[in-house]
Coordinates of C-alpha atoms in Angstrom, one line a residue:
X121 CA -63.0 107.4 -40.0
X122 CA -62.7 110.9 -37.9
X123 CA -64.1 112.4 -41.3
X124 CA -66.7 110.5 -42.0
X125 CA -67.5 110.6 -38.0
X126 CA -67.4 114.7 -38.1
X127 CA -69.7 115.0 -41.2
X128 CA -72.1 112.9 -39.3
X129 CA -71.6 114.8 -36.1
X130 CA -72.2 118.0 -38.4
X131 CA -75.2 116.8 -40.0
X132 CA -76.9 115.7 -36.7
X133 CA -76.4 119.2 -35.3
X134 CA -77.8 121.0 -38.6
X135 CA -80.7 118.7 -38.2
X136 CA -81.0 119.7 -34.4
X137 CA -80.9 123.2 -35.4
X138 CA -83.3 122.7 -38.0
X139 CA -85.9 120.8 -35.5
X140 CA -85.3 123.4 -32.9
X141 CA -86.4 125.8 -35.6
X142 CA -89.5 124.1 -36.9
X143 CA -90.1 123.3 -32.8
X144 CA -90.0 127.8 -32.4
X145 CA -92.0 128.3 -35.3
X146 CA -94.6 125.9 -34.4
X147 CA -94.9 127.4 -30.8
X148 CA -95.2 130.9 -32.4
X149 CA -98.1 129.8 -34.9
X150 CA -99.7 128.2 -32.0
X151 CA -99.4 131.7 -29.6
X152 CA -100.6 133.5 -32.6
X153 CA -103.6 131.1 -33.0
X154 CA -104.1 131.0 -29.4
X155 CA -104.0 135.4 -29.8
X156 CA -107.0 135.2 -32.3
X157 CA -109.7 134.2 -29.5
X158 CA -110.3 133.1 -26.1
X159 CA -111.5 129.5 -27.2
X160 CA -108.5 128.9 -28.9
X161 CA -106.3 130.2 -25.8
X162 CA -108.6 127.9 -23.6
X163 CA -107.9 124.8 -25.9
X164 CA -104.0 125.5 -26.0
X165 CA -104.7 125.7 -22.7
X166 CA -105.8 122.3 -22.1
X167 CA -103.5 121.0 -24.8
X168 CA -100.3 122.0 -22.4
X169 CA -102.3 120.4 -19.4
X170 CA -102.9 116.9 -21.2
X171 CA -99.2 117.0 -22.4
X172 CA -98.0 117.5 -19.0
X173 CA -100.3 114.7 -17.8
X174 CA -99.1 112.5 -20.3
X175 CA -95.9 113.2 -19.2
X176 CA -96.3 112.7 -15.8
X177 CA -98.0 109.1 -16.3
X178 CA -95.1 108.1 -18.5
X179 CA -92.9 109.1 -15.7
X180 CA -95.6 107.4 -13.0
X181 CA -95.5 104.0 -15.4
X182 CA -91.7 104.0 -15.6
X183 CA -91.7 104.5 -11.9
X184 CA -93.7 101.5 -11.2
X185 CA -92.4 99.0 -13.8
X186 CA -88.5 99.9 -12.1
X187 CA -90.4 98.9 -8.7
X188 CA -91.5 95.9 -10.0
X189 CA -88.4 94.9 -11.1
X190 CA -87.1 95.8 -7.9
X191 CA -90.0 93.3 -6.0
X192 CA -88.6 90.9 -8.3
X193 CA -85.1 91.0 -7.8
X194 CA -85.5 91.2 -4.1
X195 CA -88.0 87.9 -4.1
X196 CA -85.6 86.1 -6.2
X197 CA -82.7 87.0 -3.8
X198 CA -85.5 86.1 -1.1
X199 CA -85.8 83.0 -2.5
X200 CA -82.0 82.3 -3.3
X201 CA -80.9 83.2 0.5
X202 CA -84.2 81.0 1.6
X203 CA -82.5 78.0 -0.3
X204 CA -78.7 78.4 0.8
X205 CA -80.6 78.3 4.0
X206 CA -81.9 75.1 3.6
X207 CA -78.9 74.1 2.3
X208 CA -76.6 74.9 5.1
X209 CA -79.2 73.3 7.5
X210 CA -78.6 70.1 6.1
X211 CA -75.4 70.3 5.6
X212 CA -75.5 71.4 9.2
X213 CA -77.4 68.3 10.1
X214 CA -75.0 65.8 8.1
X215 CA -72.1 67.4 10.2
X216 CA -73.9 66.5 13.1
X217 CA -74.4 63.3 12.4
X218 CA -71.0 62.5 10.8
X219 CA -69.6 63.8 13.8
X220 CA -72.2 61.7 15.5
X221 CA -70.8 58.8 14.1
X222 CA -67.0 59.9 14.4
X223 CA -67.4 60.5 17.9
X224 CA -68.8 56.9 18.7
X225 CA -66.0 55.1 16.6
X226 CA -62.9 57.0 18.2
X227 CA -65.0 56.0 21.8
X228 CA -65.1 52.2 20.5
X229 CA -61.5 52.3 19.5
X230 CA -60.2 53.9 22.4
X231 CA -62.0 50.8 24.5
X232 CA -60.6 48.3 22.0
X233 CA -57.1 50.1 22.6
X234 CA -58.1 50.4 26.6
X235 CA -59.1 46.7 26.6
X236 CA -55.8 45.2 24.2
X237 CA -53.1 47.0 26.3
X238 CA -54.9 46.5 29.6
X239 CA -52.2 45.0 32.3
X240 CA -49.3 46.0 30.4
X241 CA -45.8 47.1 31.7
X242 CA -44.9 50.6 31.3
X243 CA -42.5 52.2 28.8
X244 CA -39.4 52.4 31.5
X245 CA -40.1 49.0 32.8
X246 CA -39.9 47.5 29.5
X247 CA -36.9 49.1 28.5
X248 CA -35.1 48.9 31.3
X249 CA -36.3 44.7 31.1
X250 CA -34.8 44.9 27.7
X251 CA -31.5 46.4 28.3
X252 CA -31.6 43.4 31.5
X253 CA -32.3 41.4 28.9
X254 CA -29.6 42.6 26.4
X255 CA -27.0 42.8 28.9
X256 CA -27.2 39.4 30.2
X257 CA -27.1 37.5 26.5
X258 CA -23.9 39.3 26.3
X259 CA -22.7 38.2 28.9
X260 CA -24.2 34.2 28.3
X261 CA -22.5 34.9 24.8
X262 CA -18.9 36.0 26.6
X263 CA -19.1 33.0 29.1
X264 CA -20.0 30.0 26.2
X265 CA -17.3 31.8 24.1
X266 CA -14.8 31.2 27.0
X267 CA -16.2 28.3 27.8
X268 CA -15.4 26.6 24.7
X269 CA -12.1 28.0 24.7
X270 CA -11.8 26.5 28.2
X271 CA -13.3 22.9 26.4
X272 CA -10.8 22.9 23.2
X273 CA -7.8 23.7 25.5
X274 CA -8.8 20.8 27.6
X275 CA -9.1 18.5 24.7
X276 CA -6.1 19.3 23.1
X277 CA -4.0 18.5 27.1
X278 CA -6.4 15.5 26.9
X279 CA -5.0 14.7 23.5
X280 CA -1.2 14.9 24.3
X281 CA -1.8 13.5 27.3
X282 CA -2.9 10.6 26.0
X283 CA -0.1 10.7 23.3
X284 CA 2.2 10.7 26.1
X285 CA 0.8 7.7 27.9
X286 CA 0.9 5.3 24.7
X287 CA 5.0 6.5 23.9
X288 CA 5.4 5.9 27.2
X289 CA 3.8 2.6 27.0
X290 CA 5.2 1.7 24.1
X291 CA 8.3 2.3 25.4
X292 CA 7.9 0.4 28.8
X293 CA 7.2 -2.6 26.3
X294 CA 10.6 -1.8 24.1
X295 CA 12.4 -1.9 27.5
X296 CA 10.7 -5.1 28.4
X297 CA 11.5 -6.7 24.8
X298 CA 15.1 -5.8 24.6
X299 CA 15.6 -7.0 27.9
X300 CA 13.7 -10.9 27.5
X301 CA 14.8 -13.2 25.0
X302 CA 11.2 -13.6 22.8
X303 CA 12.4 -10.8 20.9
X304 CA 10.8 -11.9 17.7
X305 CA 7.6 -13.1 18.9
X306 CA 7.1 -9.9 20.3
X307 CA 7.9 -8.3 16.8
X308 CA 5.1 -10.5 15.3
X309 CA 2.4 -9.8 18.1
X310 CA 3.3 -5.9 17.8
X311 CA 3.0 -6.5 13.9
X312 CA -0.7 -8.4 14.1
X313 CA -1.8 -5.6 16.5
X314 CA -0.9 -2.8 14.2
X315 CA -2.9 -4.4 11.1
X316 CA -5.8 -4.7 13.2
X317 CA -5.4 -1.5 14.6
X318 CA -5.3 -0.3 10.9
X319 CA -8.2 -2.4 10.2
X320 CA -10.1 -0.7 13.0
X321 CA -9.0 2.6 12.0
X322 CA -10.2 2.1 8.2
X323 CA -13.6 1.0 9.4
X324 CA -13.6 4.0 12.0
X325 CA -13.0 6.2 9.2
X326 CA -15.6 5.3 6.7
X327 CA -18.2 5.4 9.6
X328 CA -17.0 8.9 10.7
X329 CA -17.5 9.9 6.6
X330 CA -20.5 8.6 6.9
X331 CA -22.1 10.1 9.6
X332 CA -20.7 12.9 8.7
X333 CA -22.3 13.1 5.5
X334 CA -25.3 12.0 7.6
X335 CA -24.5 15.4 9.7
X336 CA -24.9 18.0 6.8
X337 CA -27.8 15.6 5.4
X338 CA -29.4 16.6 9.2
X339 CA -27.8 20.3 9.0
X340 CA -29.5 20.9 5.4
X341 CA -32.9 19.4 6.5
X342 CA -32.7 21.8 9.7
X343 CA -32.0 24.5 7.3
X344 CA -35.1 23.8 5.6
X345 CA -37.2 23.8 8.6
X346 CA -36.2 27.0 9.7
X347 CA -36.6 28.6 6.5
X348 CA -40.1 27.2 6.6
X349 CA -40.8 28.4 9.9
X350 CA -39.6 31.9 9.2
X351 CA -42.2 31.9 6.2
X352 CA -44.6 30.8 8.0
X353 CA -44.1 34.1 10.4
X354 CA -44.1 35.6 7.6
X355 CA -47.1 34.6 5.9
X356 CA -48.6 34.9 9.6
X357 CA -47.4 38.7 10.1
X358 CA -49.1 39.5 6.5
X359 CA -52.5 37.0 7.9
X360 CA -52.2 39.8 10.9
X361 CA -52.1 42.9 8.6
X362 CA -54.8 41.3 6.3
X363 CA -56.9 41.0 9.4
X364 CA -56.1 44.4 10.6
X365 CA -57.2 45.8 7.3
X366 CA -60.1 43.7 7.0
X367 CA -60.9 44.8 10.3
X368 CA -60.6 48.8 9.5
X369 CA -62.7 47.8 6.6
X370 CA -65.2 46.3 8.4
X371 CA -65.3 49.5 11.1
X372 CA -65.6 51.3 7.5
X373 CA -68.7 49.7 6.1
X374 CA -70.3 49.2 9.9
X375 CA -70.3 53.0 9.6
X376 CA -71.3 53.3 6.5
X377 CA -74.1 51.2 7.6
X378 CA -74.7 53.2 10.3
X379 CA -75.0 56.3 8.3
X380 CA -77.7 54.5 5.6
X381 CA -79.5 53.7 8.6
X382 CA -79.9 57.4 10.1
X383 CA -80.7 58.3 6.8
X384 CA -83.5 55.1 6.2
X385 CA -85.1 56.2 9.7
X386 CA -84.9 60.1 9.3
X387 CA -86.6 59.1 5.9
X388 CA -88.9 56.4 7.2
X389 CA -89.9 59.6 9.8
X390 CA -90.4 61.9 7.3
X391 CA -92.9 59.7 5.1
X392 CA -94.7 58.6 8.1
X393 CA -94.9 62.1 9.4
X394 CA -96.5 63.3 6.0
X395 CA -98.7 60.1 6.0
X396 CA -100.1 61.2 9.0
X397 CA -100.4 64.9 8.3
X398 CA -102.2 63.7 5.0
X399 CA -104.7 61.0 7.0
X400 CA -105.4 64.2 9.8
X401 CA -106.3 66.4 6.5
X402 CA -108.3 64.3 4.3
X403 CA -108.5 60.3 5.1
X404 CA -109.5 60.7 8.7
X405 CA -112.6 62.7 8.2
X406 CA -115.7 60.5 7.9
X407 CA -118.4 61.1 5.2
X408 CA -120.6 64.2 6.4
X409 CA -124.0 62.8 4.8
X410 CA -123.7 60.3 7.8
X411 CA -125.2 60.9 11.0
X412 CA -123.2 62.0 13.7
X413 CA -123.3 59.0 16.0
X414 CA -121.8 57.0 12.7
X415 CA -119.1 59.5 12.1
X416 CA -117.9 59.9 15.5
X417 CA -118.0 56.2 15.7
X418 CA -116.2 55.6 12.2
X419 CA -113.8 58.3 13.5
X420 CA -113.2 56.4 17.1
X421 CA -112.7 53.1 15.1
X422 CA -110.0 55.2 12.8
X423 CA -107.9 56.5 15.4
X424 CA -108.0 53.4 17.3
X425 CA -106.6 51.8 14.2
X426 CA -104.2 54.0 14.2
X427 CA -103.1 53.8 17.3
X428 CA -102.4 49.8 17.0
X429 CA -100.4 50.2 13.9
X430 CA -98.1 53.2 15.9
X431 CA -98.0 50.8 19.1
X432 CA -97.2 47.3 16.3
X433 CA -94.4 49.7 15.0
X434 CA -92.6 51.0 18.0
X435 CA -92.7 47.3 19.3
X436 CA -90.7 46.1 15.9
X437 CA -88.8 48.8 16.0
X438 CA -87.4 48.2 19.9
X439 CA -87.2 44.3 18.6
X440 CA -84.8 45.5 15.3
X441 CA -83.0 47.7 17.9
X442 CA -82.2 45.1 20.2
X443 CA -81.7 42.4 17.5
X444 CA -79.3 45.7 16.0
X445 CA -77.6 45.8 19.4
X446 CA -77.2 42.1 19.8
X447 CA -75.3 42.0 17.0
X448 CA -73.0 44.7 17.6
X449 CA -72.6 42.5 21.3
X450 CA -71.7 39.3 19.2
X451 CA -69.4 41.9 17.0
X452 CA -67.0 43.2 20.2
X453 CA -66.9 39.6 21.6
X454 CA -65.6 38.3 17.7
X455 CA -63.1 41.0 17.9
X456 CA -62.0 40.3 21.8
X457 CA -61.7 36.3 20.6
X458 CA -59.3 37.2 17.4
X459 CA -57.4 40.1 19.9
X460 CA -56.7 37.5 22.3
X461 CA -55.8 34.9 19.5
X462 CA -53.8 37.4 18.3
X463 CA -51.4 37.2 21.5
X464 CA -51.5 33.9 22.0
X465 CA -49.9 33.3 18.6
X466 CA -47.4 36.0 19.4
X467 CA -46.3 34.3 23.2
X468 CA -45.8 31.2 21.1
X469 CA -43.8 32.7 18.6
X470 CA -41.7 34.5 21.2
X471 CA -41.1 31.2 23.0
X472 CA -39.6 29.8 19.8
X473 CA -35.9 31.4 20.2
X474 CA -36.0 30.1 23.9
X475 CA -36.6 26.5 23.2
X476 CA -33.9 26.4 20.8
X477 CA -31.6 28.0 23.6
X478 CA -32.3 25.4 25.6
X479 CA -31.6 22.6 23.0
X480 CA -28.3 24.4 23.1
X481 CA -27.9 24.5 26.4
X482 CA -28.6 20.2 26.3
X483 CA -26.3 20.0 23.4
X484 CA -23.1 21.5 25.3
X485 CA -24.1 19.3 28.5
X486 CA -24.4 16.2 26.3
X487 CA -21.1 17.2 24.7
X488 CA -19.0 18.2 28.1
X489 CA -20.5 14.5 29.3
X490 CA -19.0 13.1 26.2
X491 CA -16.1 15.4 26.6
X492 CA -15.5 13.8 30.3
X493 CA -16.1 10.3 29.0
X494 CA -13.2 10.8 26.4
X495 CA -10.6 11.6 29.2
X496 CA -11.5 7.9 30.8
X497 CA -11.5 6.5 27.3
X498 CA -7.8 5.8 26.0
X499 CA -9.0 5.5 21.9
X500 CA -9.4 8.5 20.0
X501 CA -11.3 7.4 17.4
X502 CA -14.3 6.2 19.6
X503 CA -14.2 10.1 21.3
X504 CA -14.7 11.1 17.3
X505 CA -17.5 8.6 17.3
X506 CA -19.2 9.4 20.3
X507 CA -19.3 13.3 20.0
X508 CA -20.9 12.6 16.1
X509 CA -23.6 10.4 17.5
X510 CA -24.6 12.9 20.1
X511 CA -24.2 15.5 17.8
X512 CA -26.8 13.6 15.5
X513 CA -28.9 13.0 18.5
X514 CA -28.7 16.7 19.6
X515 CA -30.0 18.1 16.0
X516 CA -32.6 15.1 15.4
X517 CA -34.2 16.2 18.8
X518 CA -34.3 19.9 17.5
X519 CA -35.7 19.4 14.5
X520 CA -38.3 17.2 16.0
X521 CA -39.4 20.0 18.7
X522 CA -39.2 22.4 15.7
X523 CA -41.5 20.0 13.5
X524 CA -43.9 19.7 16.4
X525 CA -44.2 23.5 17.4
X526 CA -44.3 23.7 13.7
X527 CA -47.4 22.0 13.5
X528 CA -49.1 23.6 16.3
X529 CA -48.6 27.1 14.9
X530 CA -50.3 25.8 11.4
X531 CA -53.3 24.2 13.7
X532 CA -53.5 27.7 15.5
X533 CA -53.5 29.5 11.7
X534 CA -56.1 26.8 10.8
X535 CA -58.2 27.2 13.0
X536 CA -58.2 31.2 13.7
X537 CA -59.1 31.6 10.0
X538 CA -61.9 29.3 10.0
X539 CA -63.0 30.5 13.1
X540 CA -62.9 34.2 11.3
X541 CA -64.6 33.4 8.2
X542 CA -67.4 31.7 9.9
X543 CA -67.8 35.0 12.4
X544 CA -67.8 37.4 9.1
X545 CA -70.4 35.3 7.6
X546 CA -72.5 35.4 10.1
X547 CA -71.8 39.2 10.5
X548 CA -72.8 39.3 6.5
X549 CA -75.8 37.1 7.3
X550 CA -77.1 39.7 10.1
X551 CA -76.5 42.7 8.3
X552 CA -78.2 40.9 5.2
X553 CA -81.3 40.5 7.4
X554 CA -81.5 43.8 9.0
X555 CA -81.5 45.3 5.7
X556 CA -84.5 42.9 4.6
X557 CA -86.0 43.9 7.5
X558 CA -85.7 47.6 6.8
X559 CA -86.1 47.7 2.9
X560 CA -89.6 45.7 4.1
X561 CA -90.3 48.2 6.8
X562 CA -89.9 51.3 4.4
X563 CA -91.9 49.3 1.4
X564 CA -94.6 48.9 4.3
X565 CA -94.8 52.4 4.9
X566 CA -94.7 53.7 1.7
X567 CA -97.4 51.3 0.8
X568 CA -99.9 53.2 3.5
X569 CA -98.8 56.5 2.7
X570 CA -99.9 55.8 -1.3
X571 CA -103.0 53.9 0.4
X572 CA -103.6 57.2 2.3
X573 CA -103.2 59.4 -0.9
X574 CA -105.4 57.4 -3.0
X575 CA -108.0 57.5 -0.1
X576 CA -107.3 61.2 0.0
X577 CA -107.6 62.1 -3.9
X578 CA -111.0 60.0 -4.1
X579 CA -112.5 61.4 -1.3
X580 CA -111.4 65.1 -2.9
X581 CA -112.9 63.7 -6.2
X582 CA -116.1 62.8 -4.5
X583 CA -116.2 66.2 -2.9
X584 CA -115.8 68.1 -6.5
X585 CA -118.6 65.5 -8.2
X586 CA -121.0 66.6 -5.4
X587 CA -120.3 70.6 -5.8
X588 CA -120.6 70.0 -9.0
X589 CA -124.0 68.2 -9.1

């Protein structure tokens, strides 16, 4: 390769030589022509002078076409820098209105939040309400523990008191026995009373077995209910975040809404404004073979036309605004209604634990009444008996309060979603007809700005037929 690139490097400079040879010899044979006579001189003369000149426009042509170039680039850049322009001015103007929009839905939520919380406690009150709160079911916890401590040690000295008084008994009639004569009649009437009180405590036992199987029949069935209750909190806390949701989706699309609606009227305002611009430059002008009394008269009658369509169009438009803000009205008032729905289901469901404290509380009064009862009593196995039945009692009245508030809660849920789904229909039905109403609007005045075109392009027509005849 560096060969074969050195005998071409060699034979371009022998053929450089060579032309700068022939190039000398011709320039001599041309001074010696040139010697021969003043003509000839005068013609090389003018030969040097047109070479130069051609020279000179070559340079002069190559000069212009590089500024041309030049005029080009620098229109195209024009052009480029005239379009990012643009571009940044609309994307300027959708900032604007984004944060338009942004602006008026943290200012609606920050009244919805002004407007839930209004009337509230503060932080410290709450928590120092809570610890209250905290500290004194510790203490109703300490007090029913010793309290039932209190209550079995008082049975049990009830129990062996009683013991005590039927040996003692028993023996003030052994005493009595040994001492009379009747001996064996006594034997026979302390025989008859043990059968029956066998008898009696057979019978006492399979009713106790039965009501206590009756008990854990009652105990499972309240089990039951309170593990349907704590689904349906459940099933409402998920109803609450479904709403929640539905609600930030709703926000969503009412912005969204808003958005296509800034957008319908900036484009509504642009067609009308070039529907205009296009009337005031062709379709306004009357026909100049007319005389001037009909052309300022067909010009009077145009503008007055006009003029009524504006006026028709501002008064629809203040109609769809109010209708617009009407609904928004009926919107807020939906959301305060489900807010405040919201907080009565949550009082409701925070009075729950406190009714079943107080069917506690009635449950240890009913069973310290029994309790005292069964001190006066002297058989043990109606005390059994007795405590059962209330016991019975005690969880059949529980379990009826709990089926009732039960039902109210599902009524409440009932009635709240029906009440929600006929609001967001009607919402949807609004929304529906406002965007009728503005698709029919924009058809409307796309409708006169073609009108106005065709007007335009025929009376241009006419124009060129009439030059041209």
């Amino acid at each position: 390769m560096v060969e074969v690139s050195n005998f071409q490097n060699k034979a371009l400079e022998a053929q450089q030589v060579s032309r700068e040879k022939e190039v000398t010899s011709l320039r001599q044979q041309l001074l010696d022509i040139q010697t021969q006579s003043d003509e000839k001189a005068i013609i090389g003369k003018l030969h040097h002078h047109i070479v130069a000149l051609q020279v000179s426009e070559g340079t002069a042509v190559r000069k212009l076409e590089a500024a041309t170039t030049k005029i080009r680039q620098l229109e195209a850049q024009l052009l480029r820098m005239d379009k990012q322009l643009d571009e940044k001015g609309q994307s300027l103007y959708h900032c604007q209105v984004d944060s338009r929009n942004r602006s008026r839905h943290l200012r609606l939520t920050i009244q919805e939040l002004r407007r839930q919380y209004s009337g509230t406690a503060p932080l410290a009150d709450l928590e120092k309400f809570s610890k209250v709160m905290m500290q004194l079911k510790q203490d109703k916890e300490k007090m029913e523990m010793e309290m039932r401590v209190v209550k079995h040690e008082r049975e049990q000295v009830s129990n062996q008191l009683l013991e005590l008084e039927v040996k003692h008994q028993g023996l003030q009639e052994l005493i009595q026995t040994l001492k009379d004569s009747r001996g064996a009649a006594k034997v026979a009437e302390w025989h008859a009373k043990m059968q029956e009180v066998r008898l009696q405590d057979l019978r006492l036992n399979r009713q106790i077995s039965r009501l206590q199987q009756e008990m854990k029949y009652q105990e499972n069935l309240n089990s039951s209910h309170e593990q349907t209750i704590s689904n349906l909190e459940k099933e409402n806390v998920h109803i609450s975040r479904q709403a929640e949701e539905r609600q930030l989706l709703w926000e969503h699309r009412e912005a969204e809404l808003e958005r296509m609606i800034d957008s319908l009227e900036r484009q509504q305002k642009q067609m009308a404004d070039a529907a205009m611009k296009f009337e005031e430059a062709t379709g306004s002008l009357p026909d100049p073979s007319l005389p001037v009394a009909s052309q300022l008269e067909h010009a009077i009658r145009t503008i007055k036309i006009h003029i009524k369509t504006i006026l028709d169009f501002k008064e629809e438009k203040k109609d769809y605004e109010k209708r617009l803000t009407e609904a928004d009205q009926k919107l807020k008032e939906t959301e305060a209604n489900l807010l405040t729905r919201d907080k009565i289901i949550n009082e409701l469901r925070l009075r729950l634990p406190a009714s079943s404290d107080r069917d506690e509380v009635i449950k240890d009064g009913m069973s310290a009444g029994v309790a005292f009862k069964e001190i006066e009593e002297s058989c043990e196995h109606k005390q059994a008996l007795k405590v059962a039945q209330t016991q019975i009692e005690g969880l059949q009245t529980r379990i009826q309060q709990k089926e009732d508030s039960l039902q109210k809660y599902m009524d409440l849920l009932d009635r709240s979603r029906q009440e929600s789904a006929d609001e967001s229909k009607k919402y949807m039905q609004e929304i529906h007809q406002l965007q009728v109403k503005l698709h029919a609007q924009s058809d409307l005045a796309f409708n006169k700005f073609k009108k106005a075109a065709m007007v335009g392009i025929n009376v241009f027509m006419n124009d060129i037929q009439k030059t041209l005849r």
